XYZ file of C-alpha atoms in Angstrom:
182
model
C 16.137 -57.849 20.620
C 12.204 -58.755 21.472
C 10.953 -55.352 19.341
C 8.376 -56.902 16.758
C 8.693 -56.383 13.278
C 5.687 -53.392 12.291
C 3.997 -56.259 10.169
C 3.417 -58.603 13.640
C 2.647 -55.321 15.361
C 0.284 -54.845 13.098
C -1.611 -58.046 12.310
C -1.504 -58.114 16.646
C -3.395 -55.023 16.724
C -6.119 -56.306 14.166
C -6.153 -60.027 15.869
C -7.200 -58.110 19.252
C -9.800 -55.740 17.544
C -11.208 -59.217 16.316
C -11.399 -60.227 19.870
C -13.389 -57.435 20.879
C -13.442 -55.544 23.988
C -14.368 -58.697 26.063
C -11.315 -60.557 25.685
C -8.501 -57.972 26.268
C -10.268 -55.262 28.227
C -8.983 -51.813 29.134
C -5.444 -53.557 28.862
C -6.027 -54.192 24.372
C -7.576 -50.864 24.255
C -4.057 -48.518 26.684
C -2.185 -50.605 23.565
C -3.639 -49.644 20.619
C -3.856 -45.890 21.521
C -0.439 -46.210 22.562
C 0.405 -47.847 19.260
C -0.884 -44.406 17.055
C 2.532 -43.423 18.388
C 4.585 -46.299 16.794
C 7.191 -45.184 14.475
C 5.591 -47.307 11.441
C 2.796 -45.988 9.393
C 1.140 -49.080 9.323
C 0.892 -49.908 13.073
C -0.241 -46.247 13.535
C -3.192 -46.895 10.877
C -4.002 -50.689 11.981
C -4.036 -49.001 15.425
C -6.428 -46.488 14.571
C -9.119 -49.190 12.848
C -8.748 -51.576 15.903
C -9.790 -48.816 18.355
C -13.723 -48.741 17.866
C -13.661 -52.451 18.341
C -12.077 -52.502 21.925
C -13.891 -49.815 23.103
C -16.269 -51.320 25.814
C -18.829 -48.833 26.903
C -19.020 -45.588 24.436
C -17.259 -42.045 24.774
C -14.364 -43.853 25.685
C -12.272 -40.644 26.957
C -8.813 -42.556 26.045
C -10.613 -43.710 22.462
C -11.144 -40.485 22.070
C -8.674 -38.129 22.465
C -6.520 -40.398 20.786
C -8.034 -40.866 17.462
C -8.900 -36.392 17.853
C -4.794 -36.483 17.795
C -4.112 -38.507 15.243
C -6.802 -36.911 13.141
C -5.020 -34.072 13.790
C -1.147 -34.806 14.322
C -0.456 -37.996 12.618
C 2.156 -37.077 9.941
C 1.272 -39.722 7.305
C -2.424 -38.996 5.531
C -2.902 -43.181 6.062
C -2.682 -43.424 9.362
C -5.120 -39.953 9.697
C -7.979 -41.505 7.431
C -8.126 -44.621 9.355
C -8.492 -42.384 12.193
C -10.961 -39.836 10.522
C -13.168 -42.910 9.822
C -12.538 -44.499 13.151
C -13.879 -41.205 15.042
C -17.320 -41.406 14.781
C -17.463 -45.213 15.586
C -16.425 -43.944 19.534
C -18.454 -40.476 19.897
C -21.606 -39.823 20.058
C -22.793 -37.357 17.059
C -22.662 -33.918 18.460
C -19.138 -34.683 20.149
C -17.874 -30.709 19.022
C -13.933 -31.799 19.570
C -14.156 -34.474 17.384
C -16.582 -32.884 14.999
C -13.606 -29.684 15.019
C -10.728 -32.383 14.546
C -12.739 -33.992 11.153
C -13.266 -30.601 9.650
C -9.926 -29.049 8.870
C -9.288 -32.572 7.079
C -12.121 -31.604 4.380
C -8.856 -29.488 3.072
C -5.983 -32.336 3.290
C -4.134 -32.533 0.551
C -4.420 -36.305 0.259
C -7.714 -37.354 -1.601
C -7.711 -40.466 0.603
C -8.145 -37.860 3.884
C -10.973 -35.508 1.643
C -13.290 -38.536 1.428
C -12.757 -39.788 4.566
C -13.133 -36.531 5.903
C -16.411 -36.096 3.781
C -17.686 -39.487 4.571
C -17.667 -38.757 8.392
C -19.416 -35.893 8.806
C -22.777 -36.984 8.791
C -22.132 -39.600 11.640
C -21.025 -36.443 13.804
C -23.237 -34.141 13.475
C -26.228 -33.235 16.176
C -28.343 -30.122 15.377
C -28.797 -27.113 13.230
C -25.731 -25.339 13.562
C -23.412 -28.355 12.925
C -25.602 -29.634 10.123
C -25.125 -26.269 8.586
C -21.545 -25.981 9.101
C -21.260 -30.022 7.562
C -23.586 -29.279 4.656
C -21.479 -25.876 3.696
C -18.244 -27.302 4.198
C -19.680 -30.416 1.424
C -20.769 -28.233 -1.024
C -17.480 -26.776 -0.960
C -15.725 -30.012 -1.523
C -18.571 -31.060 -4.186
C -16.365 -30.069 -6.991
C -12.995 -31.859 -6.282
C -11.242 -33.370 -8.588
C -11.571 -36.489 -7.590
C -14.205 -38.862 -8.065
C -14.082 -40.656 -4.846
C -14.038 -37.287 -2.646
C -17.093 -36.167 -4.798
C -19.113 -39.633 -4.147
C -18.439 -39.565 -0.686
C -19.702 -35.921 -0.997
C -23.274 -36.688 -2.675
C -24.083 -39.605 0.077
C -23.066 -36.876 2.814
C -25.366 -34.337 1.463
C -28.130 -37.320 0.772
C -27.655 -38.417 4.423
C -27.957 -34.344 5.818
C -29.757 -31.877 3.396
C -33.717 -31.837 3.472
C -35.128 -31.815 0.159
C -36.091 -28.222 0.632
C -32.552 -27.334 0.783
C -32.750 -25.165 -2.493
C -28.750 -25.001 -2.931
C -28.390 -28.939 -2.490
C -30.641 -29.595 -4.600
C -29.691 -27.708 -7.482
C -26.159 -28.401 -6.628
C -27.059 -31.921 -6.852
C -28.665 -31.893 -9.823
C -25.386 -29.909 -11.401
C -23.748 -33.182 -10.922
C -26.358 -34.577 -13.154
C -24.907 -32.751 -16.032
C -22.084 -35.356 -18.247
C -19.145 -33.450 -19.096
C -17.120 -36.332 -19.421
C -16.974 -37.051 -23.404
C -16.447 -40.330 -23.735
């Protein structure tokens, strides 16, 4: 049996994302995106991170629409945030399918997939409306209960409100207040 244990698979995918696009061409790149199918949770998320890396030339069409699937099909939240922070490393911001793919994630039940989620959509965002719908879905996520999701919130808003932005800012300075006793 020649099937490689998930760990090689793995460790094979990052090794090739280390190479870059150069070395292993279209060829490295078919074989990641066909690895965000493998049957192990870790190939599918090493797969994911090696993708921006052997992507020669951007907008990569393959690049893509895989990661857009796995954002929103892979059954294992791991595998997703890889691919949720992977996204906007291979579109250009203003890329509406992949913006529409990150968004529904900003309601995951995995706080891993929230921050991710959060984290991204600044990169994808290109004009008004978008930039709207971004800062509205992160003030929505500004009170989670988790500290991470609500960091990754702040630097979002930092990176997208203007300092006119009444609601931010009085949002943001809400987060000023300690509640925590200790």
């Amino acid at each position: 049996d020649r099937a490689q244990h998930p760990e090689v698979r793995a460790v094979a995918l990052a090794t090739l994302a280390k190479a870059g696009p150069v070395h292993g061409g279209e060829r490295a790149l078919r074989a990641a995106c066909a690895r965000t199918h493998d049957r192990d949770v870790s190939v599918r998320k090493a797969a994911a991170e090696a993708i921006p890396a052997l992507v020669a030339a951007p907008d990569d069409k393959l690049a893509i629409s895989t990661l857009i699937a796995q954002c929103q099909g892979d059954r294992d939240h791991r595998a997703r945030e890889a691919a949720i922070t992977a996204l906007p490393k291979v579109v250009r911001p203003g890329h509406e399918p992949s913006f529409a793919a990150v968004l529904p994630n900003t309601d995951s039940l995995d706080h891993g997939v929230r921050r991710a989620a959060a984290a991204a959509l600044p990169l994808m965002v290109d004009g008004p409306p978008m930039v709207v719908q971004a800062i509205e879905t992160l003030l929505r996520m500004i009170e989670d209960a988790y500290e991470e999701v609500r960091l990754a919130v702040v630097h979002s808003l930092g990176k997208l409100a203007k300092p006119s932005d009444s609601e931010v800012v009085g949002r943001l300075i809400a987060c000023l207040e300690d509640i925590d006793p200790t």
